Structure formats: structure tokens, C-alpha cells
């Protein structure tokens, strides 16, 4: 990722004169139909700006720090950087990516439970001061390699532990140890971070526990002479305005009680899915099909549709862009690309599989779809937070092509919103989409 300025790494299609996102998808499906029928992604950059506007209107008191791991595609980083967000990185490559987009080091946090030595050194070299720390081994690495770091202690939450079924973060008791150890080593601690995943059922309870624990750690820190000034309440925002308001109403009274504005504590959050999920659609191709018929003795064979289930194989699965299925998240059923839809088509129970022929590679367990043929296309929405462009993503194609779009009205609005798009867009090769 060097020389962004002289080598645009991506193209944005400006949708003019009533051209819609669907038209763009249709266009790429036609293109793909002539070649390999590879899966591809279409991103709507305007959606990032709309999510930002929603964030600022609902939770203006929470400073958004975008976790790069959610979606590190350069156009996303570019737009979010020009909207003024901070960034949470977990490694050297992610730090370089955001630094190259001109993000000031004070707006970057190096996160991660255990960090490679070289990455801690890289943070020190680049003046990235804020590091997350959750155990003594990390602390001693940081004190050696980055003695001027400002630490955020990662506090465990029940909700997060339940999701990952792993010890994550440190308990209140070990926070005291860690604070004492930090004081002995002369490393500064400036705050607390925690994460409550969006799968959490009882937001009120989860935030009540987490924020009162955080307050305890702040008090312990102050007792030990630390300047505790930063609270990070993590991610867990799905992207819907409704859910953001739910979180806001759970969190606001707690913040008012424990961390009022007068306390001078800066409150951050790490919205990942919130910004990117809805901005990306994935188109995949049906590459195989099987029919399973269950036989009921009492019924004449084949007379009842309920007895027939279609199994479709797609050219991407859980070892690619659907990896969050492996983490227990369900994937919403896709829509069928419209060329194959007739007015009143019968729908059948169907299941959707990735290409690996592996038991785990079931993307959608059961949904109702019209009968599909090999070669048909399926469109999955809300695919922005699936680690696109992550080198660890074992996609069946080396990297899914991503086509970025922005509508002209969003485009003007982005510029009017005072986003430094003039300089940002210098990198963009603008092409007009002609249907
Ligand atoms: C992934 C992650 C996030 C982002 O979560 P979303 O729910 O996608 O916003 C935030 N904090 C931590 C610690 C994470 O691991």
C-alpha cells in the first residue's frame, strides 16, 4: 500500500441521472456472465456518510473510533478518515494503512490481547501512544518497547466472554494488579476499554455492569496516581438506528452518573459493523444444485412441495466472505437476482452451501426461494463487516473484486458536509457509469 497518491487502487462509479445500485449490480452480473462468474462485492460509499450522520445525531457524545478489522478496504478507510474518525488497529499493516491516509497518530489506538513485539515497536516509532493492555505479559512487553505508551485496560464483560467462550479482558481484581504493576514499571494508564457484542440480549444489564466496573477501575487508577481520562465502550452497534437508540438509552444515564461531562473523561466507542455493514452487497453465483426428496408413505411421492428441498452450492462460503457464520452468526437469506424471477413463482425450502463440500460450509440453513438454476445469481445485503480485503480471509478467489459506487446526491452531500473530499478524492479515478 505505498504511493496511494500516484496509483489509485480502486475506482468509484458515480451514479448519475437515476442510475441505481441495482443497475450497477446488473451491469457487473452481465460482465461476469461473460467471464468466470466470480462473486463480487458492490459498495455504496454514500452509506458510510449516512451512517456517520446517524451516529452524530443519536450519540454525539461518543467519539467514533473505527476498528480497521471490520473492513479494511482502502476506500472505506479513506472516507472514514476524511470524516474525522479515529481508528483502532490490531497490527502493523493496519497502522500503516491508516497512517498513509493521513490519520494523526493521536487518533489511533493499537488494540489486541497479545501484540507482536515488532508491532509495539512500530507504534512507538510512529508516535501511536494509545495501546490496549489486558495482562502482565503484555504490560512488560510494552514497558520495554514503548515506555511512553498510554494504556487502556481491557476490562472483561460477561456478554463478551459468553460470545467468545474465552477469557477476554481482565477482571476487576486483576485490573488492580495490573495498575500496580504499571505504576511499578512507570507505564501510564489513562483509561478503560470494554466490548459488548451486538448479540447481547440484555443491553441494560450488560452496560450497567461494564460501566460500574469501569468506574471502579478509574477510581483505583486515580488512587494510584494515574490521570484516568479515556473511556472506550467498544462496539456492538448493528447499524440500525433503532438499535443505536436502544444502546444510547441504556448508556446515557450510566454515563451521566459515572462519567459526567464535568469529569473531563473523553468517551469513545468502536463502531465497526455500524459504519460498514449496510454499505456492501455481495453477489454470488450458483454453481451446483441437488434436490432432496423425503418420502412419506402416506403421501403419493412428489405430490407435496414440502417434501422437496433444494440444496444450492455457491462459489463463496464460510471460508470466504461468510466467515462470520462460523462464529455463530446467522446469515440473512439472499434475494434472487431479478432476471430469473417471474411474477408468481412457487417457492421451495432451500439451503445454501459454500463450495467446499464441508459440513461446516452451510451458509443459510433453510429459506424459501424460487427454484434456481446453475448460473443464477444471489444477492446478499449487509455484507460490509465480513473482513473484506483481509489477507487472512480464505476466499476461494484470491480477492473478491469490489466495485465502489456513490450517488451524485450523496456525493454533493459528502462535500457539503465539510468532509475533506477534495483531497481525498484526488486519489479516486472517477468514472461515469453508463447503463
Ligand atoms: C470487532 C470488535 C469491535 C467492533 O465490533 P462491531 O460490533 O462490529 O462494531 C469492537 N471492539 C472489539 C474489541 C472488537 O473485537
XYZ file of C-alpha atoms and ligand atoms in Angstrom:
450
model
C 0.000 0.000 0.000
C 2.618 2.550 -0.998
C 2.156 5.526 -3.232
C -1.594 5.839 -2.900
C -1.397 9.270 -4.441
C 0.158 8.181 -7.716
C -1.605 4.859 -8.098
C -5.340 4.850 -7.393
C -6.017 1.382 -6.071
C -9.693 1.493 -6.801
C -12.318 3.175 -8.909
C -15.535 4.767 -7.797
C -18.525 4.733 -10.056
C -20.525 7.922 -9.791
C -24.205 7.103 -10.295
C -25.672 9.859 -12.382
C -29.116 10.505 -13.795
C -31.198 7.985 -11.861
C -28.768 5.089 -12.160
C -29.295 2.904 -9.094
C -27.168 0.496 -7.157
C -29.246 -2.300 -8.691
C -28.341 -1.119 -12.167
C -24.695 -1.299 -11.206
C -25.100 -4.817 -9.848
C -26.939 -5.829 -13.029
C -24.152 -4.367 -15.100
C -21.490 -6.338 -13.254
C -23.555 -9.515 -13.412
C -23.736 -9.128 -17.191
C -19.984 -8.569 -17.326
C -19.325 -11.554 -15.088
C -21.713 -13.738 -17.075
C -19.319 -13.410 -19.993
C -16.275 -14.409 -17.976
C -15.810 -16.570 -14.897
C -18.954 -15.738 -12.983
C -16.861 -14.886 -9.970
C -18.500 -13.492 -6.894
C -18.101 -9.755 -6.409
C -18.928 -7.004 -3.974
C -20.584 -3.659 -4.592
C -20.010 -0.923 -2.027
C -22.037 2.250 -1.620
C -19.759 4.883 -0.118
C -22.675 7.242 0.472
C -23.942 4.776 3.079
C -20.827 5.443 5.176
C -21.644 9.108 5.310
C -25.298 8.449 6.136
C -24.283 6.160 8.984
C -21.947 8.862 10.249
C -24.763 11.421 10.192
C -26.935 8.974 12.142
C -24.160 8.395 14.679
C -23.653 12.103 15.205
C -27.332 12.795 15.665
C -28.002 9.925 18.111
C -24.767 9.704 20.119
C -22.881 12.975 19.583
C -21.139 12.490 22.936
C -19.413 9.267 21.772
C -16.335 9.741 19.678
C -16.249 7.017 16.998
C -13.039 5.011 16.583
C -13.427 2.646 13.651
C -11.909 -0.853 14.112
C -9.993 -1.463 10.906
C -10.502 -5.228 11.232
C -14.209 -4.741 10.362
C -13.438 -3.780 6.776
C -10.065 -2.500 5.699
C -10.810 -1.704 2.092
C -8.950 1.487 1.203
C -11.999 3.447 0.071
C -13.650 2.835 3.446
C -10.567 3.992 5.312
C -10.295 7.000 3.027
C -13.881 8.132 3.547
C -13.937 7.477 7.290
C -10.595 9.221 7.727
C -11.870 12.274 5.912
C -14.993 12.218 8.102
C -12.595 12.658 11.022
C -12.962 9.291 12.744
C -10.304 7.744 14.935
C -9.115 4.197 14.201
C -8.458 1.016 16.147
C -5.700 -1.138 14.676
C -4.539 -4.580 15.694
C -1.283 -4.855 13.750
C 1.416 -3.104 11.777
C -0.329 -3.351 8.414
C -3.457 -1.711 9.802
C -1.426 1.058 11.458
C 0.366 1.746 8.174
C -2.911 1.782 6.277
C -4.466 4.476 8.439
C -1.238 6.486 8.767
C -0.989 6.540 4.975
C -4.448 8.060 4.875
C -3.214 10.952 6.967
C -4.814 9.961 10.268
C -2.906 11.673 13.091
C -1.249 9.153 15.446
C -3.166 10.569 18.419
C -6.374 9.324 16.756
C -5.098 5.752 16.540
C -5.348 3.008 19.172
C -3.310 -0.188 18.963
C -5.594 -2.905 20.266
C -5.295 -6.681 20.572
C -4.876 -9.051 23.502
C -1.358 -10.091 22.556
C 0.654 -7.945 20.269
C 3.700 -8.932 18.304
C 6.843 -7.178 19.555
C 7.504 -5.586 16.179
C 4.021 -4.079 16.173
C 4.522 -2.467 19.570
C 7.834 -1.051 18.338
C 6.119 0.202 15.208
C 3.532 2.029 17.304
C 6.326 3.626 19.367
C 8.220 4.662 16.244
C 5.131 6.262 14.742
C 4.121 8.047 17.908
C 0.969 5.966 18.423
C 0.577 6.285 22.172
C -2.705 4.597 22.984
C -2.346 0.849 23.465
C -4.813 -1.637 24.870
C -3.450 -3.935 27.545
C -5.080 -6.772 29.459
C -2.356 -8.809 31.161
C 1.054 -8.597 32.786
C 2.956 -10.236 29.944
C 1.679 -7.526 27.609
C 2.470 -4.864 30.149
C 6.083 -5.950 30.463
C 6.482 -6.055 26.665
C 5.041 -2.562 26.402
C 7.199 -1.183 29.217
C 10.314 -2.390 27.412
C 9.422 -1.410 23.861
C 7.123 1.569 24.291
C 7.697 3.072 27.732
C 5.822 6.287 26.907
C 2.626 4.418 25.939
C -0.730 5.410 27.407
C -2.649 2.291 28.284
C -6.310 1.468 28.146
C -7.005 -1.569 30.295
C -9.257 -4.116 28.599
C -11.971 -4.956 31.076
C -13.832 -8.217 30.732
C -17.611 -8.202 30.250
C -19.874 -11.182 30.733
C -21.530 -10.574 27.392
C -18.240 -10.666 25.520
C -16.958 -13.691 27.434
C -20.202 -15.505 26.635
C -19.822 -14.803 22.936
C -16.224 -15.794 22.560
C -16.325 -18.519 25.239
C -12.807 -17.362 26.009
C -11.251 -15.406 28.792
C -11.136 -11.949 27.293
C -10.064 -8.844 29.113
C -9.236 -8.700 32.778
C -11.439 -8.875 35.825
C -11.745 -6.053 38.333
C -9.372 -7.865 40.643
C -6.654 -8.380 38.056
C -7.089 -4.752 36.956
C -5.819 -3.691 40.385
C -2.766 -5.934 39.954
C -2.172 -4.570 36.510
C -2.465 -0.972 37.682
C 0.025 -1.627 40.476
C 2.412 -3.371 38.105
C 2.130 -0.465 35.654
C 2.957 2.001 38.389
C 5.986 -0.020 39.371
C 7.187 -0.152 35.772
C 6.476 3.535 35.276
C 3.967 2.994 32.464
C 0.994 5.357 32.269
C -2.572 4.070 32.393
C -5.147 6.524 31.059
C -8.388 4.595 30.894
C -10.505 1.545 30.303
C -11.934 -0.246 27.289
C -14.565 -2.969 27.081
C -16.687 -4.572 24.387
C -20.300 -5.720 24.479
C -21.195 -7.626 21.306
C -24.386 -6.884 19.400
C -25.610 -10.414 20.150
C -26.063 -9.389 23.798
C -29.636 -9.997 24.945
C -29.802 -7.683 27.931
C -28.120 -4.425 26.996
C -29.227 -2.630 30.132
C -27.667 -5.180 32.429
C -24.507 -5.551 30.375
C -23.784 -1.818 30.244
C -24.713 -1.371 33.900
C -22.113 -3.953 34.923
C -19.479 -2.799 32.494
C -19.767 0.895 33.296
C -19.826 0.440 37.064
C -16.774 -1.836 36.774
C -15.106 0.775 34.596
C -15.824 3.405 37.240
C -14.145 1.174 39.863
C -11.045 0.842 37.702
C -10.981 4.615 37.185
C -11.125 5.107 40.959
C -8.343 2.582 41.547
C -6.276 4.275 38.853
C -6.788 7.716 40.345
C -5.824 6.309 43.776
C -2.575 5.089 42.290
C -1.875 8.489 40.793
C -2.845 7.892 37.180
C -4.557 10.528 35.063
C -7.596 8.492 34.012
C -9.167 10.404 31.134
C -10.375 7.968 28.451
C -13.268 5.519 28.452
C -13.921 3.302 25.433
C -17.254 1.468 25.383
C -16.377 -0.763 22.401
C -18.551 -1.905 19.531
C -21.756 -3.874 19.326
C -23.751 -1.465 17.173
C -25.521 -3.366 14.425
C -26.016 -0.448 12.083
C -29.706 0.124 12.652
C -30.732 3.484 14.043
C -33.238 1.736 16.288
C -30.579 -0.395 17.967
C -28.250 2.602 18.290
C -31.032 4.427 20.142
C -31.529 1.407 22.390
C -27.852 1.397 23.293
C -27.943 5.148 23.765
C -30.836 4.943 26.204
C -29.087 2.176 28.143
C -25.784 4.022 28.262
C -26.642 7.706 28.681
C -27.942 7.633 32.266
C -24.982 5.475 33.289
C -22.502 7.836 31.698
C -24.240 10.779 33.353
C -23.896 9.043 36.708
C -20.375 7.631 36.429
C -18.611 9.748 33.825
C -20.387 13.116 33.633
C -19.027 15.674 31.157
C -17.551 17.630 34.073
C -15.303 14.695 34.933
C -13.367 15.563 31.799
C -13.346 11.924 30.685
C -13.348 11.520 26.921
C -15.785 8.773 25.910
C -15.085 6.701 22.786
C -16.809 3.818 21.067
C -15.651 1.372 18.405
C -18.455 1.131 15.860
C -17.324 -1.308 13.167
C -20.381 -3.049 11.747
C -22.331 0.124 12.345
C -20.450 2.010 9.648
C -19.796 -0.645 7.055
C -22.327 -3.494 7.256
C -25.089 -1.924 5.182
C -22.701 -0.330 2.700
C -21.772 -3.558 0.916
C -23.691 -6.133 -1.095
C -22.237 -9.440 -2.205
C -23.264 -11.177 -5.431
C -22.531 -14.902 -5.641
C -23.174 -17.397 -8.375
C -25.000 -20.713 -8.038
C -22.540 -23.377 -9.173
C -24.339 -26.571 -8.192
C -27.754 -27.907 -7.278
C -29.231 -31.008 -5.682
C -32.778 -31.997 -4.883
C -33.529 -33.942 -1.745
C -36.923 -35.576 -1.560
C -38.248 -37.018 1.628
C -40.608 -39.934 1.169
C -43.760 -40.118 3.227
C -45.526 -43.468 2.951
C -48.922 -41.903 3.398
C -48.467 -39.393 0.613
C -48.037 -40.078 -3.059
C -44.455 -39.311 -3.963
C -43.728 -35.828 -5.256
C -47.201 -34.535 -4.761
C -46.390 -32.240 -1.905
C -43.790 -29.489 -2.322
C -42.996 -29.654 1.358
C -41.235 -32.913 0.677
C -38.721 -31.377 -1.627
C -35.725 -29.387 -0.539
C -33.230 -27.792 -2.864
C -29.564 -27.670 -1.967
C -27.648 -24.990 -3.821
C -23.895 -24.633 -3.918
C -22.464 -21.137 -4.309
C -18.982 -20.032 -5.332
C -18.296 -18.478 -1.901
C -18.857 -19.883 1.572
C -17.812 -19.770 5.218
C -14.125 -19.954 4.290
C -14.617 -16.717 2.398
C -16.946 -13.782 2.905
C -19.413 -15.738 5.060
C -16.853 -16.469 7.776
C -18.983 -14.866 10.473
C -21.299 -17.891 10.110
C -18.529 -19.927 11.759
C -18.703 -17.564 14.730
C -22.344 -18.446 15.253
C -23.923 -15.514 13.422
C -26.750 -16.326 11.086
C -26.679 -15.049 7.535
C -29.853 -13.453 6.230
C -31.331 -15.185 3.199
C -30.351 -13.552 -0.090
C -32.555 -12.084 -2.736
C -32.580 -13.644 -6.151
C -31.233 -11.584 -9.000
C -34.344 -10.331 -10.710
C -33.853 -11.721 -14.215
C -34.835 -15.174 -13.001
C -37.949 -14.066 -11.123
C -41.363 -14.432 -12.655
C -44.443 -12.805 -11.211
C -45.867 -15.519 -9.013
C -43.248 -18.117 -8.663
C -43.605 -21.017 -6.251
C -41.027 -21.015 -3.502
C -39.371 -24.121 -2.051
C -37.442 -24.867 1.094
C -33.827 -24.356 0.126
C -30.442 -24.427 1.785
C -27.360 -22.617 0.585
C -23.859 -24.054 0.755
C -20.357 -22.851 0.024
C -18.164 -24.656 -2.488
C -16.021 -26.686 -0.051
C -18.337 -29.719 0.373
C -17.543 -29.449 4.049
C -20.235 -29.999 6.690
C -19.496 -26.601 8.213
C -19.870 -24.802 4.927
C -23.597 -24.253 5.152
C -24.270 -20.549 4.705
C -28.071 -20.437 5.023
C -29.793 -23.378 6.656
C -33.291 -23.067 5.382
C -35.004 -20.372 3.422
C -37.735 -20.170 0.825
C -36.573 -19.485 -2.693
C -37.977 -19.970 -6.164
C -36.325 -22.840 -7.986
C -32.890 -21.692 -9.137
C -30.659 -22.939 -11.922
C -26.925 -23.278 -12.011
C -25.571 -19.932 -13.182
C -28.191 -17.823 -11.367
C -27.053 -15.027 -9.056
C -27.919 -14.409 -5.421
C -27.539 -11.069 -3.679
C -26.638 -10.835 -0.012
C -27.066 -7.454 1.637
C -25.385 -6.171 4.799
C -22.062 -7.777 3.920
C -19.766 -4.886 4.775
C -18.387 -6.259 8.041
C -17.099 -9.570 6.766
C -13.411 -8.697 6.748
C -13.292 -7.739 3.104
C -9.764 -7.408 1.802
C -8.343 -9.125 4.797
C -5.380 -11.149 3.709
C -6.314 -13.897 6.158
C -9.689 -14.314 4.503
C -9.557 -17.712 2.823
C -11.795 -16.817 -0.030
C -11.963 -19.260 -2.901
C -10.893 -16.428 -5.143
C -7.706 -14.664 -4.050
C -9.610 -11.451 -3.511
C -13.176 -10.581 -4.335
C -13.454 -7.707 -6.768
C -15.006 -4.692 -5.057
C -16.832 -2.054 -7.071
C -17.381 1.200 -5.238
C -20.247 3.495 -6.059
C -21.611 6.780 -4.815
C -24.741 8.545 -5.955
C -24.361 12.106 -7.161
C -26.608 13.435 -4.402
C -24.614 11.626 -1.710
C -21.515 12.874 -3.398
C -22.544 16.505 -3.167
C -23.699 16.000 0.382
C -20.382 14.483 1.331
C -18.636 17.550 0.025
C -21.111 19.916 1.660
C -20.747 18.112 4.984
C -17.313 19.653 5.055
C -15.634 16.327 4.515
C -12.214 16.941 3.085
C -13.191 15.068 -0.022
C -11.341 17.321 -2.424
C -8.049 15.988 -1.245
C -9.491 12.551 -0.558
C -10.957 12.268 -3.983
C -7.762 13.160 -5.736
C -6.900 9.529 -5.311
C -10.110 8.412 -6.877
C -10.410 7.767 -10.553
C -13.950 8.860 -11.222
C -15.777 7.089 -13.979
C -19.302 7.672 -15.026
C -21.415 4.577 -15.076
C -23.316 4.203 -18.289
C -26.141 1.701 -18.131
C -14.720 -6.424 16.429
C -14.649 -5.548 17.580
C -15.344 -4.324 17.593
C -16.285 -3.908 16.505
O -17.484 -4.531 16.764
P -18.819 -4.228 15.963
O -19.834 -4.907 16.772
O -18.645 -4.758 14.609
O -18.976 -2.746 15.965
C -15.170 -3.510 18.697
N -14.361 -3.851 19.723
C -13.696 -5.036 19.749
C -12.838 -5.373 20.921
C -13.834 -5.920 18.688
O -13.181 -7.097 18.730
